[in-house]
């Protein structure tokens, strides 16, 4: 697996691959990789000739009070996982490389960014489109893969790519869950064993709302009863039932397709 830390090194390899006719696939990540990320790499490999992953903990999508400093940084382990997954190249840019011309956004999020996450993390999608547009301009992929766990993010990126005619196919990859249905997330690493048990109720309650057995409001109440401390939202959009809720200092998000039942129920 090639490792590129600069745009120059990245683009040298991409140029050679493209001149050989290769279709370039890209999976941006913030590292702390788990099986969910590896499933994105695997999907990318089926859709492209070359798979490039990036690891960059993007400062502009964290508010000052959020977990940028404590976000797990596991570069060596992550690179081993990517190599084992058969990724062709990992891009590990510095903040200076990404924001070489300053952190001012060159694009702004569209309508998909309104509500839900933006009501609670108003800075978030501005930071996401800012970094994804820069990563896209460095990698120049034909296709890029994003997890459906961050469903609103996927919609925001689809919209940005279309609005700016970037010519990049955006593909959503299904959520990977643990044996209890908890959506895999790098932030699950923050949970104590007791919090983990509560977190595993989230998908069960979301499926009830997705089937219409309970309302989104009742689902929010049930999450509180299960032990979540604060519910940011439970709401339906894009044919998904989406939720964000806090367990101590950890904020978890998840979503399931409207109309579907909890597997195994
Ligand atoms: O989903 C993520 O990990 C991040 O928001 C992304 C898309 C890599 C941008 O920093």
Coordinates of C-alpha atoms and ligand atoms in Angstrom, one line a residue:
X1 CA 0.0 0.0 0.0
X2 CA 1.3 3.4 -0.9
X3 CA 1.4 6.1 1.7
X4 CA 1.1 9.8 0.6
X5 CA 1.4 12.7 3.0
X6 CA 1.4 15.4 0.4
X7 CA -0.9 16.3 -2.4
X8 CA 2.1 16.1 -4.8
X9 CA 2.8 12.5 -3.9
X10 CA -0.8 11.6 -4.0
X11 CA -1.3 13.1 -7.4
X12 CA 1.8 11.5 -8.9
X13 CA 0.3 8.0 -8.2
X14 CA -3.2 9.0 -9.3
X15 CA -1.8 10.4 -12.5
X16 CA -0.1 7.1 -13.3
X17 CA -3.2 5.1 -12.5
X18 CA -5.5 7.3 -14.5
X19 CA -3.1 7.3 -17.5
X20 CA -3.5 3.5 -17.5
X21 CA -7.3 3.9 -17.6
X22 CA -8.0 3.1 -14.0
X23 CA -11.3 4.2 -12.4
X24 CA -10.3 5.8 -9.1
X25 CA -12.4 5.1 -5.9
X26 CA -12.0 7.2 -2.8
X27 CA -13.1 6.7 0.9
X28 CA -12.5 9.7 3.1
X29 CA -12.3 8.9 6.9
X30 CA -11.2 10.4 10.1
X31 CA -9.4 7.2 11.2
X32 CA -10.0 5.1 14.3
X33 CA -11.1 2.5 11.7
X34 CA -13.5 -0.3 12.5
X35 CA -15.4 -2.9 10.5
X36 CA -17.8 -0.2 9.2
X37 CA -14.9 1.6 7.5
X38 CA -13.5 -1.7 6.1
X39 CA -16.9 -2.4 4.6
X40 CA -16.6 1.0 2.8
X41 CA -13.2 0.0 1.4
X42 CA -14.6 -3.4 0.3
X43 CA -17.5 -1.7 -1.5
X44 CA -15.1 0.7 -3.1
X45 CA -12.9 -2.1 -4.4
X46 CA -15.9 -3.6 -6.2
X47 CA -16.7 -0.3 -7.9
X48 CA -13.2 1.0 -8.8
X49 CA -9.9 -0.2 -10.1
X50 CA -7.9 1.6 -7.4
X51 CA -9.0 2.4 -3.9
X52 CA -7.6 5.4 -2.1
X53 CA -8.5 6.0 1.6
X54 CA -7.7 9.2 3.5
X55 CA -7.3 9.7 7.2
X56 CA -7.7 13.3 8.4
X57 CA -9.3 14.5 11.6
X58 CA -10.8 17.7 10.2
X59 CA -10.7 20.6 12.7
X60 CA -13.3 22.7 10.9
X61 CA -16.1 20.2 11.5
X62 CA -15.7 20.3 15.3
X63 CA -17.0 23.2 17.5
X64 CA -14.5 24.4 20.1
X65 CA -16.4 22.5 22.9
X66 CA -16.5 19.2 20.9
X67 CA -14.1 16.2 21.0
X68 CA -11.5 17.2 18.4
X69 CA -8.6 16.9 20.9
X70 CA -9.8 13.5 22.3
X71 CA -10.8 12.1 18.9
X72 CA -8.9 8.8 18.7
X73 CA -5.8 9.0 16.5
X74 CA -4.4 5.5 15.6
X75 CA -2.5 6.0 12.4
X76 CA -0.2 3.0 12.6
X77 CA -3.0 0.5 13.4
X78 CA -5.3 2.1 10.8
X79 CA -2.6 1.7 8.1
X80 CA -2.3 -2.0 8.9
X81 CA -6.1 -2.4 8.6
X82 CA -6.1 -0.6 5.3
X83 CA -3.3 -2.6 3.9
X84 CA -5.0 -5.8 5.1
X85 CA -8.2 -4.6 3.3
X86 CA -6.3 -4.3 0.1
X87 CA -6.4 -0.5 -0.2
X88 CA -4.0 0.8 -2.8
X89 CA -3.0 4.1 -1.2
X90 CA -3.7 6.0 2.0
X91 CA -3.6 9.8 2.0
X92 CA -2.5 11.2 5.4
X93 CA -2.4 15.0 4.8
X94 CA -1.5 17.5 7.5
X95 CA -3.8 20.4 8.2
X96 CA -1.4 22.6 6.3
X97 CA -1.7 20.4 3.3
X98 CA -5.5 20.5 3.3
X99 CA -5.9 24.1 4.3
X100 CA -2.9 25.5 2.4
X101 CA -5.0 28.5 1.3
X102 CA -6.6 29.1 4.8
X103 CA -9.7 27.6 6.3
X104 CA -12.2 29.8 4.6
X105 CA -14.9 27.6 2.9
X106 CA -14.8 27.4 -0.9
X107 CA -18.3 25.8 -0.9
X108 CA -21.3 26.0 1.3
X109 CA -23.8 23.2 2.3
X110 CA -27.2 23.2 0.5
X111 CA -30.8 22.4 1.6
X112 CA -30.0 18.9 2.8
X113 CA -28.0 20.5 5.6
X114 CA -31.0 22.2 7.1
X115 CA -32.4 20.9 10.4
X116 CA -31.5 17.7 12.3
X117 CA -27.7 17.8 12.8
X118 CA -27.5 21.5 11.9
X119 CA -30.0 22.4 14.7
X120 CA -27.5 21.0 17.3
X121 CA -24.1 21.3 15.4
X122 CA -24.5 24.4 13.3
X123 CA -20.8 24.4 12.3
X124 CA -20.7 20.7 11.3
X125 CA -21.8 20.6 7.6
X126 CA -19.9 23.7 6.7
X127 CA -16.7 21.9 8.0
X128 CA -17.6 18.7 6.2
X129 CA -18.2 20.2 2.8
X130 CA -15.1 22.4 3.3
X131 CA -12.9 19.4 3.8
X132 CA -14.6 17.0 1.4
X133 CA -14.4 19.5 -1.5
X134 CA -10.7 19.9 -0.8
X135 CA -10.1 16.2 -0.5
X136 CA -12.0 15.7 -3.8
X137 CA -9.9 18.3 -5.5
X138 CA -6.7 16.6 -4.3
X139 CA -7.7 13.0 -5.1
X140 CA -9.9 13.7 -8.2
X141 CA -11.8 10.4 -7.8
X142 CA -14.4 8.9 -10.2
X143 CA -16.4 7.5 -7.3
X144 CA -16.5 8.2 -3.5
X145 CA -18.1 6.1 -0.8
X146 CA -19.7 7.4 2.4
X147 CA -21.4 5.4 5.2
X148 CA -25.2 5.6 5.6
X149 CA -24.7 5.9 9.3
X150 CA -24.1 9.7 8.7
X151 CA -27.2 9.8 6.5
X152 CA -27.6 13.5 6.4
X153 CA -23.9 13.9 5.7
X154 CA -24.3 11.6 2.7
X155 CA -27.2 13.7 1.4
X156 CA -25.3 16.9 1.9
X157 CA -22.3 15.6 0.0
X158 CA -24.5 14.3 -2.8
X159 CA -26.1 17.7 -3.1
X160 CA -22.7 19.5 -3.1
X161 CA -21.2 17.2 -5.7
X162 CA -24.2 17.7 -8.0
X163 CA -24.4 21.5 -7.4
X164 CA -20.8 21.9 -8.4
X165 CA -20.9 19.4 -11.3
X166 CA -17.9 17.6 -9.8
X167 CA -18.6 14.5 -11.9
X168 CA -18.0 12.2 -8.9
X169 CA -20.4 9.3 -8.3
X170 CA -21.4 9.4 -4.6
X171 CA -22.3 6.0 -3.2
X172 CA -23.8 5.3 0.2
X173 CA -22.8 2.1 2.0
X174 CA -25.0 0.2 4.5
X175 CA -24.5 0.6 8.2
X176 CA -22.5 -2.1 9.9
X177 CA -23.8 -3.1 13.3
X178 CA -22.5 -5.2 16.2
X179 CA -24.3 -8.4 17.4
X180 CA -26.8 -6.3 19.3
X181 CA -27.5 -4.0 16.4
X182 CA -25.5 -1.0 17.7
X183 CA -24.2 0.9 14.6
X184 CA -20.4 0.8 14.6
X185 CA -18.8 4.2 15.3
X186 CA -15.3 5.4 16.3
X187 CA -17.1 7.2 19.1
X188 CA -18.3 3.9 20.6
X189 CA -14.8 3.6 22.0
X190 CA -15.7 6.3 24.5
X191 CA -18.6 4.2 26.1
X192 CA -18.2 2.5 29.4
X193 CA -19.7 -1.1 29.6
X194 CA -22.9 0.3 31.3
X195 CA -23.2 3.0 28.5
X196 CA -22.6 0.4 25.8
X197 CA -25.6 -1.7 27.1
X198 CA -27.8 1.5 26.9
X199 CA -26.4 2.4 23.5
X200 CA -27.5 -1.0 22.2
X201 CA -31.2 0.0 22.8
X202 CA -31.0 2.8 20.3
X203 CA -31.5 0.7 17.2
X204 CA -34.3 -1.3 18.8
X205 CA -36.2 1.8 19.6
X206 CA -35.5 3.4 16.2
X207 CA -36.9 0.3 14.5
X208 CA -40.1 0.6 16.5
X209 CA -40.5 4.2 15.3
X210 CA -39.5 3.2 11.7
X211 CA -42.3 0.6 11.7
X212 CA -44.8 3.1 13.0
X213 CA -45.4 1.1 16.2
X214 CA -44.5 4.3 18.2
X215 CA -44.2 7.9 17.2
X216 CA -40.8 9.7 17.0
X217 CA -41.8 11.6 20.1
X218 CA -42.5 8.3 22.0
X219 CA -39.2 6.9 20.7
X220 CA -37.4 9.9 22.2
X221 CA -39.1 9.2 25.5
X222 CA -38.1 5.6 25.3
X223 CA -34.5 6.5 24.7
X224 CA -34.6 8.6 27.8
X225 CA -36.1 5.7 29.8
X226 CA -33.4 3.4 28.4
X227 CA -30.8 5.7 30.0
X228 CA -29.8 8.2 27.3
X229 CA -29.4 11.6 29.0
X230 CA -30.5 13.9 26.3
X231 CA -32.2 13.4 22.9
X232 CA -31.3 15.9 20.2
X233 CA -33.8 14.5 17.7
X234 CA -35.8 11.5 16.5
X235 CA -37.2 12.4 13.1
X236 CA -38.1 10.9 9.7
X237 CA -36.5 12.2 6.5
X238 CA -35.3 10.7 3.2
X239 CA -37.3 7.5 4.0
X240 CA -35.1 7.0 7.1
X241 CA -35.9 7.3 10.8
X242 CA -33.0 9.2 12.2
X243 CA -31.8 9.9 15.8
X244 CA -29.1 11.6 17.7
X245 CA -28.8 11.2 21.5
X246 CA -26.3 11.7 24.3
X247 CA -24.9 9.2 26.7
X248 CA -22.7 11.1 29.2
X249 CA -20.3 13.1 27.0
X250 CA -20.8 10.8 24.0
X251 CA -23.2 11.7 21.2
X252 CA -24.5 8.8 19.2
X253 CA -26.3 8.9 15.9
X254 CA -28.1 6.2 14.0
X255 CA -30.9 5.7 11.4
X256 CA -32.9 2.9 9.9
X257 CA -35.1 2.6 6.8
X258 CA -38.7 3.6 7.4
X259 CA -41.0 0.5 7.3
X260 CA -38.4 -2.0 8.2
X261 CA -38.5 -4.3 11.3
X262 CA -35.6 -4.9 13.7
X263 CA -33.7 -7.9 12.3
X264 CA -34.3 -10.9 14.6
X265 CA -37.6 -9.5 16.1
Ligands
LIG1 O1 -17.7 10.9 8.1 C1 -16.5 11.2 8.4 O2 -15.7 10.5 8.9 C2 -16.1 12.7 8.1 O3 -17.2 13.6 8.4 C3 -15.5 12.9 6.7 C4 -16.6 12.6 5.6 C5 -14.3 12.0 6.5 C6 -15.1 14.4 6.6 O4 -14.1 14.7 7.5

